[in-house]
Amino acid sequence: NGQHDKAQQLYEKAINLSRQLKDKQNEAIALRKLAVWNIDKNNFEAAMELLTKSAAINLEHGKNFEHRKNLACDYFDIGLVFANKNDYAGAKEFYEKSRKIFEQLKLENELSDCYFNLGEIYLFEKEYQKAGDYYLKGLKIDQQQNNRVNLTSDYNMIGELYLEMDDLFIAEGYFKQSVKLAEEIKSLPE
């Protein structure tokens, strides 16, 4: 818990220093990081307040690439807050906003995460076909980029989808791929 408190203090210092230096970009980043810290602590209201401030800064400087990228990250994390509060419509809305910006900026790595988070929302809603479609879009990106760390969790999440659909044979195949890849990169899945 001491590490968490230190992290919070560092983020708050970064926010204050950025404000003193009138460095809007780093202020927004520090606000978002503190928001994610709050999400981890289940302080969703505080997280939403910080993400709203960060998004406002990034919207104000929306012509700048880094601010657009940061705005997409803000929207992604707002989607995460909604998902944690079981507000699936809100989560989908902000994951989609995030996805559109990442597509415009051609940030494939980030797109994969959007697709998997959207797929997870559809899984929660028991819309298995849509969940699978989004998972496969994310999987394709990670395969093209040979992102082995992501692929380990991709296969695991797809396995969970098939497990939920009671297709144990296909689920087992994906779980085995996940474990095999995890062993190769020495990163065991949960």
PDB file of C-alpha atoms in Angstrom:
ATOM      1  CA  ASN A   1       0.000   0.000   0.000  1.00  0.00           C
ATOM      2  CA  GLY A   2       2.978   2.303   0.602  1.00  0.00           C
ATOM      3  CA  GLN A   3       3.898   2.011  -3.085  1.00  0.00           C
ATOM      4  CA  HIS A   4       0.381   3.041  -4.080  1.00  0.00           C
ATOM      5  CA  ASP A   5       0.561   6.115  -1.828  1.00  0.00           C
ATOM      6  CA  LYS A   6       3.975   7.058  -3.280  1.00  0.00           C
ATOM      7  CA  ALA A   7       2.593   6.723  -6.794  1.00  0.00           C
ATOM      8  CA  GLN A   8      -0.319   8.997  -5.924  1.00  0.00           C
ATOM      9  CA  GLN A   9       2.051  11.607  -4.487  1.00  0.00           C
ATOM     10  CA  LEU A  10       4.273  11.452  -7.580  1.00  0.00           C
ATOM     11  CA  TYR A  11       1.308  11.936  -9.921  1.00  0.00           C
ATOM     12  CA  GLU A  12       0.081  14.884  -7.874  1.00  0.00           C
ATOM     13  CA  LYS A  13       3.581  16.439  -7.957  1.00  0.00           C
ATOM     14  CA  ALA A  14       3.722  15.914 -11.721  1.00  0.00           C
ATOM     15  CA  ILE A  15       0.344  17.620 -12.129  1.00  0.00           C
ATOM     16  CA  ASN A  16       1.420  20.610 -10.019  1.00  0.00           C
ATOM     17  CA  LEU A  17       4.798  20.942 -11.762  1.00  0.00           C
ATOM     18  CA  SER A  18       3.160  20.726 -15.196  1.00  0.00           C
ATOM     19  CA  ARG A  19       0.731  23.471 -14.193  1.00  0.00           C
ATOM     20  CA  GLN A  20       3.574  25.687 -12.962  1.00  0.00           C
ATOM     21  CA  LEU A  21       5.425  25.165 -16.248  1.00  0.00           C
ATOM     22  CA  LYS A  22       2.194  25.593 -18.235  1.00  0.00           C
ATOM     23  CA  ASP A  23       2.932  22.198 -19.832  1.00  0.00           C
ATOM     24  CA  LYS A  24      -0.575  21.131 -20.826  1.00  0.00           C
ATOM     25  CA  GLN A  25       0.500  17.875 -22.454  1.00  0.00           C
ATOM     26  CA  ASN A  26       2.260  16.493 -19.365  1.00  0.00           C
ATOM     27  CA  GLU A  27      -0.489  17.841 -17.116  1.00  0.00           C
ATOM     28  CA  ALA A  28      -3.046  15.817 -19.074  1.00  0.00           C
ATOM     29  CA  ILE A  29      -0.861  12.694 -18.974  1.00  0.00           C
ATOM     30  CA  ALA A  30      -0.359  13.006 -15.207  1.00  0.00           C
ATOM     31  CA  LEU A  31      -4.110  13.557 -14.695  1.00  0.00           C
ATOM     32  CA  ARG A  32      -4.841  10.390 -16.689  1.00  0.00           C
ATOM     33  CA  LYS A  33      -2.242   8.346 -14.794  1.00  0.00           C
ATOM     34  CA  LEU A  34      -3.695   9.495 -11.483  1.00  0.00           C
ATOM     35  CA  ALA A  35      -7.141   8.566 -12.840  1.00  0.00           C
ATOM     36  CA  VAL A  36      -5.930   5.043 -13.669  1.00  0.00           C
ATOM     37  CA  TRP A  37      -4.482   4.853 -10.145  1.00  0.00           C
ATOM     38  CA  ASN A  38      -7.976   5.748  -8.868  1.00  0.00           C
ATOM     39  CA  ILE A  39      -9.592   3.127 -11.133  1.00  0.00           C
ATOM     40  CA  ASP A  40      -7.297   0.510  -9.569  1.00  0.00           C
ATOM     41  CA  LYS A  41      -8.506   1.702  -6.151  1.00  0.00           C
ATOM     42  CA  ASN A  42     -12.185   1.568  -7.308  1.00  0.00           C
ATOM     43  CA  ASN A  43     -12.465   5.354  -6.826  1.00  0.00           C
ATOM     44  CA  PHE A  44     -14.501   5.746  -9.994  1.00  0.00           C
ATOM     45  CA  GLU A  45     -15.876   9.235  -9.302  1.00  0.00           C
ATOM     46  CA  ALA A  46     -12.390  10.638  -8.689  1.00  0.00           C
ATOM     47  CA  ALA A  47     -11.120   8.840 -11.795  1.00  0.00           C
ATOM     48  CA  MET A  48     -13.923  10.263 -13.922  1.00  0.00           C
ATOM     49  CA  GLU A  49     -13.257  13.793 -12.653  1.00  0.00           C
ATOM     50  CA  LEU A  50      -9.536  13.506 -13.510  1.00  0.00           C
ATOM     51  CA  LEU A  51     -10.219  11.966 -16.929  1.00  0.00           C
ATOM     52  CA  THR A  52     -12.710  14.734 -17.716  1.00  0.00           C
ATOM     53  CA  LYS A  53     -10.045  17.348 -16.929  1.00  0.00           C
ATOM     54  CA  SER A  54      -7.464  15.523 -19.021  1.00  0.00           C
ATOM     55  CA  ALA A  55      -9.881  15.146 -21.943  1.00  0.00           C
ATOM     56  CA  ALA A  56     -10.733  18.857 -21.783  1.00  0.00           C
ATOM     57  CA  ILE A  57      -7.030  19.759 -22.080  1.00  0.00           C
ATOM     58  CA  ASN A  58      -6.519  17.316 -24.947  1.00  0.00           C
ATOM     59  CA  LEU A  59      -9.636  18.531 -26.776  1.00  0.00           C
ATOM     60  CA  GLU A  60      -8.401  22.119 -26.472  1.00  0.00           C
ATOM     61  CA  HIS A  61      -5.177  21.118 -28.262  1.00  0.00           C
ATOM     62  CA  GLY A  62      -6.808  18.610 -30.610  1.00  0.00           C
ATOM     63  CA  LYS A  63      -4.759  19.491 -33.686  1.00  0.00           C
ATOM     64  CA  ASN A  64      -1.587  18.219 -32.009  1.00  0.00           C
ATOM     65  CA  PHE A  65      -0.844  14.481 -32.604  1.00  0.00           C
ATOM     66  CA  GLU A  66       0.173  13.747 -29.003  1.00  0.00           C
ATOM     67  CA  HIS A  67      -2.927  15.466 -27.612  1.00  0.00           C
ATOM     68  CA  ARG A  68      -5.152  13.471 -30.029  1.00  0.00           C
ATOM     69  CA  LYS A  69      -3.444  10.259 -28.930  1.00  0.00           C
ATOM     70  CA  ASN A  70      -3.879  11.239 -25.279  1.00  0.00           C
ATOM     71  CA  LEU A  71      -7.541  12.066 -25.901  1.00  0.00           C
ATOM     72  CA  ALA A  72      -8.049   8.573 -27.312  1.00  0.00           C
ATOM     73  CA  CYS A  73      -6.391   7.172 -24.162  1.00  0.00           C
ATOM     74  CA  ASP A  74      -8.682   9.349 -22.006  1.00  0.00           C
ATOM     75  CA  TYR A  75     -11.734   7.991 -23.822  1.00  0.00           C
ATOM     76  CA  PHE A  76     -10.422   4.422 -23.456  1.00  0.00           C
ATOM     77  CA  ASP A  77      -9.993   4.902 -19.698  1.00  0.00           C
ATOM     78  CA  ILE A  78     -13.426   6.528 -19.396  1.00  0.00           C
ATOM     79  CA  GLY A  79     -14.753   3.391 -21.093  1.00  0.00           C
ATOM     80  CA  LEU A  80     -12.919   1.379 -18.455  1.00  0.00           C
ATOM     81  CA  VAL A  81     -14.641   3.355 -15.682  1.00  0.00           C
ATOM     82  CA  PHE A  82     -18.041   2.670 -17.259  1.00  0.00           C
ATOM     83  CA  ALA A  83     -17.167  -1.023 -17.689  1.00  0.00           C
ATOM     84  CA  ASN A  84     -16.167  -1.265 -14.020  1.00  0.00           C
ATOM     85  CA  LYS A  85     -19.517   0.274 -13.086  1.00  0.00           C
ATOM     86  CA  ASN A  86     -21.314  -2.260 -15.351  1.00  0.00           C
ATOM     87  CA  ASP A  87     -22.546   0.578 -17.586  1.00  0.00           C
ATOM     88  CA  TYR A  88     -21.945  -1.301 -20.826  1.00  0.00           C
ATOM     89  CA  ALA A  89     -23.578   1.300 -23.090  1.00  0.00           C
ATOM     90  CA  GLY A  90     -21.288   4.004 -21.686  1.00  0.00           C
ATOM     91  CA  ALA A  91     -18.263   1.735 -21.982  1.00  0.00           C
ATOM     92  CA  LYS A  92     -19.019   0.920 -25.634  1.00  0.00           C
ATOM     93  CA  GLU A  93     -19.573   4.593 -26.474  1.00  0.00           C
ATOM     94  CA  PHE A  94     -16.168   5.637 -25.136  1.00  0.00           C
ATOM     95  CA  TYR A  95     -14.276   2.592 -26.434  1.00  0.00           C
ATOM     96  CA  GLU A  96     -15.704   3.441 -29.878  1.00  0.00           C
ATOM     97  CA  LYS A  97     -14.630   7.100 -29.560  1.00  0.00           C
ATOM     98  CA  SER A  98     -11.177   5.892 -28.604  1.00  0.00           C
ATOM     99  CA  ARG A  99     -11.088   3.370 -31.462  1.00  0.00           C
ATOM    100  CA  LYS A 100     -11.967   6.004 -34.059  1.00  0.00           C
ATOM    101  CA  ILE A 101      -9.141   8.296 -32.988  1.00  0.00           C
ATOM    102  CA  PHE A 102      -6.614   5.433 -32.842  1.00  0.00           C
ATOM    103  CA  GLU A 103      -7.704   4.439 -36.372  1.00  0.00           C
ATOM    104  CA  GLN A 104      -7.258   8.023 -37.629  1.00  0.00           C
ATOM    105  CA  LEU A 105      -3.796   8.132 -36.044  1.00  0.00           C
ATOM    106  CA  LYS A 106      -2.985   4.630 -37.364  1.00  0.00           C
ATOM    107  CA  LEU A 107      -1.968   3.373 -33.903  1.00  0.00           C
ATOM    108  CA  GLU A 108      -2.496  -0.356 -34.457  1.00  0.00           C
ATOM    109  CA  ASN A 109      -1.236  -1.456 -31.036  1.00  0.00           C
ATOM    110  CA  GLU A 110      -3.814   0.673 -29.267  1.00  0.00           C
ATOM    111  CA  LEU A 111      -6.525  -0.508 -31.670  1.00  0.00           C
ATOM    112  CA  SER A 112      -6.014  -4.103 -30.591  1.00  0.00           C
ATOM    113  CA  ASP A 113      -6.769  -3.147 -26.974  1.00  0.00           C
ATOM    114  CA  CYS A 114      -9.916  -1.290 -28.079  1.00  0.00           C
ATOM    115  CA  TYR A 115     -11.150  -4.307 -30.015  1.00  0.00           C
ATOM    116  CA  PHE A 116     -10.562  -6.655 -27.090  1.00  0.00           C
ATOM    117  CA  ASN A 117     -12.254  -4.322 -24.602  1.00  0.00           C
ATOM    118  CA  LEU A 118     -15.246  -3.920 -26.925  1.00  0.00           C
ATOM    119  CA  GLY A 119     -15.355  -7.689 -27.341  1.00  0.00           C
ATOM    120  CA  GLU A 120     -15.320  -8.129 -23.586  1.00  0.00           C
ATOM    121  CA  ILE A 121     -18.328  -5.819 -23.213  1.00  0.00           C
ATOM    122  CA  TYR A 122     -20.232  -7.868 -25.810  1.00  0.00           C
ATOM    123  CA  LEU A 123     -19.210 -11.025 -23.934  1.00  0.00           C
ATOM    124  CA  PHE A 124     -20.711  -9.584 -20.724  1.00  0.00           C
ATOM    125  CA  GLU A 125     -23.874  -8.840 -22.676  1.00  0.00           C
ATOM    126  CA  LYS A 126     -23.864 -12.427 -24.002  1.00  0.00           C
ATOM    127  CA  GLU A 127     -23.623 -11.196 -27.609  1.00  0.00           C
ATOM    128  CA  TYR A 128     -21.097 -13.885 -28.453  1.00  0.00           C
ATOM    129  CA  GLN A 129     -20.917 -13.334 -32.213  1.00  0.00           C
ATOM    130  CA  LYS A 130     -20.052  -9.638 -31.791  1.00  0.00           C
ATOM    131  CA  ALA A 131     -17.588 -10.472 -29.004  1.00  0.00           C
ATOM    132  CA  GLY A 132     -15.862 -12.975 -31.273  1.00  0.00           C
ATOM    133  CA  ASP A 133     -15.775 -10.545 -34.191  1.00  0.00           C
ATOM    134  CA  TYR A 134     -14.026  -7.891 -32.090  1.00  0.00           C
ATOM    135  CA  TYR A 135     -11.637 -10.411 -30.526  1.00  0.00           C
ATOM    136  CA  LEU A 136     -10.630 -11.651 -33.983  1.00  0.00           C
ATOM    137  CA  LYS A 137      -9.975  -8.073 -35.194  1.00  0.00           C
ATOM    138  CA  GLY A 138      -7.679  -7.506 -32.217  1.00  0.00           C
ATOM    139  CA  LEU A 139      -6.046 -10.915 -32.669  1.00  0.00           C
ATOM    140  CA  LYS A 140      -5.299 -10.162 -36.327  1.00  0.00           C
ATOM    141  CA  ILE A 141      -3.468  -6.943 -35.388  1.00  0.00           C
ATOM    142  CA  ASP A 142      -1.441  -8.675 -32.683  1.00  0.00           C
ATOM    143  CA  GLN A 143      -0.552 -11.512 -35.074  1.00  0.00           C
ATOM    144  CA  GLN A 144       0.545  -9.039 -37.777  1.00  0.00           C
ATOM    145  CA  GLN A 145       2.744  -7.234 -35.261  1.00  0.00           C
ATOM    146  CA  ASN A 146       3.894 -10.485 -33.635  1.00  0.00           C
ATOM    147  CA  ASN A 147       2.942  -8.966 -30.271  1.00  0.00           C
ATOM    148  CA  ARG A 148       3.557 -12.146 -28.290  1.00  0.00           C
ATOM    149  CA  VAL A 149       2.664 -10.648 -24.909  1.00  0.00           C
ATOM    150  CA  ASN A 150      -0.739  -9.525 -26.217  1.00  0.00           C
ATOM    151  CA  LEU A 151      -1.228 -12.795 -28.100  1.00  0.00           C
ATOM    152  CA  THR A 152      -0.934 -14.746 -24.851  1.00  0.00           C
ATOM    153  CA  SER A 153      -3.872 -12.861 -23.336  1.00  0.00           C
ATOM    154  CA  ASP A 154      -5.705 -12.768 -26.706  1.00  0.00           C
ATOM    155  CA  TYR A 155      -5.794 -16.557 -26.899  1.00  0.00           C
ATOM    156  CA  ASN A 156      -6.837 -16.736 -23.261  1.00  0.00           C
ATOM    157  CA  MET A 157      -9.727 -14.277 -23.756  1.00  0.00           C
ATOM    158  CA  ILE A 158     -10.905 -16.089 -26.889  1.00  0.00           C
ATOM    159  CA  GLY A 159     -10.725 -19.353 -24.936  1.00  0.00           C
ATOM    160  CA  GLU A 160     -12.918 -17.798 -22.240  1.00  0.00           C
ATOM    161  CA  LEU A 161     -15.436 -16.758 -24.917  1.00  0.00           C
ATOM    162  CA  TYR A 162     -15.698 -20.344 -26.206  1.00  0.00           C
ATOM    163  CA  LEU A 163     -15.882 -21.636 -22.634  1.00  0.00           C
ATOM    164  CA  GLU A 164     -18.813 -19.277 -22.025  1.00  0.00           C
ATOM    165  CA  MET A 165     -20.460 -20.639 -25.202  1.00  0.00           C
ATOM    166  CA  ASP A 166     -19.936 -24.219 -23.929  1.00  0.00           C
ATOM    167  CA  ASP A 167     -17.654 -25.118 -26.836  1.00  0.00           C
ATOM    168  CA  LEU A 168     -15.046 -26.793 -24.656  1.00  0.00           C
ATOM    169  CA  PHE A 169     -13.005 -28.305 -27.496  1.00  0.00           C
ATOM    170  CA  ILE A 170     -12.326 -24.953 -29.185  1.00  0.00           C
ATOM    171  CA  ALA A 171     -11.836 -23.250 -25.791  1.00  0.00           C
ATOM    172  CA  GLU A 172      -9.204 -25.831 -24.850  1.00  0.00           C
ATOM    173  CA  GLY A 173      -7.348 -25.218 -28.124  1.00  0.00           C
ATOM    174  CA  TYR A 174      -7.087 -21.488 -27.435  1.00  0.00           C
ATOM    175  CA  PHE A 175      -6.074 -22.067 -23.800  1.00  0.00           C
ATOM    176  CA  LYS A 176      -3.320 -24.435 -24.961  1.00  0.00           C
ATOM    177  CA  GLN A 177      -2.059 -21.816 -27.458  1.00  0.00           C
ATOM    178  CA  SER A 178      -2.022 -19.246 -24.653  1.00  0.00           C
ATOM    179  CA  VAL A 179      -0.043 -21.481 -22.289  1.00  0.00           C
ATOM    180  CA  LYS A 180       2.412 -22.572 -25.016  1.00  0.00           C
ATOM    181  CA  LEU A 181       3.136 -18.986 -26.019  1.00  0.00           C
ATOM    182  CA  ALA A 182       3.343 -17.872 -22.378  1.00  0.00           C
ATOM    183  CA  GLU A 183       5.961 -20.558 -21.704  1.00  0.00           C
ATOM    184  CA  GLU A 184       7.942 -19.479 -24.799  1.00  0.00           C
ATOM    185  CA  ILE A 185       8.085 -15.857 -23.645  1.00  0.00           C
ATOM    186  CA  LYS A 186       8.385 -16.854 -19.958  1.00  0.00           C
ATOM    187  CA  SER A 187       5.222 -14.993 -18.964  1.00  0.00           C
ATOM    188  CA  LEU A 188       2.631 -17.304 -17.447  1.00  0.00           C
ATOM    189  CA  PRO A 189      -0.994 -16.185 -17.867  1.00  0.00           C
ATOM    190  CA  GLU A 190      -3.248 -15.729 -14.862  1.00  0.00           C
TER     191      GLU A 190
END
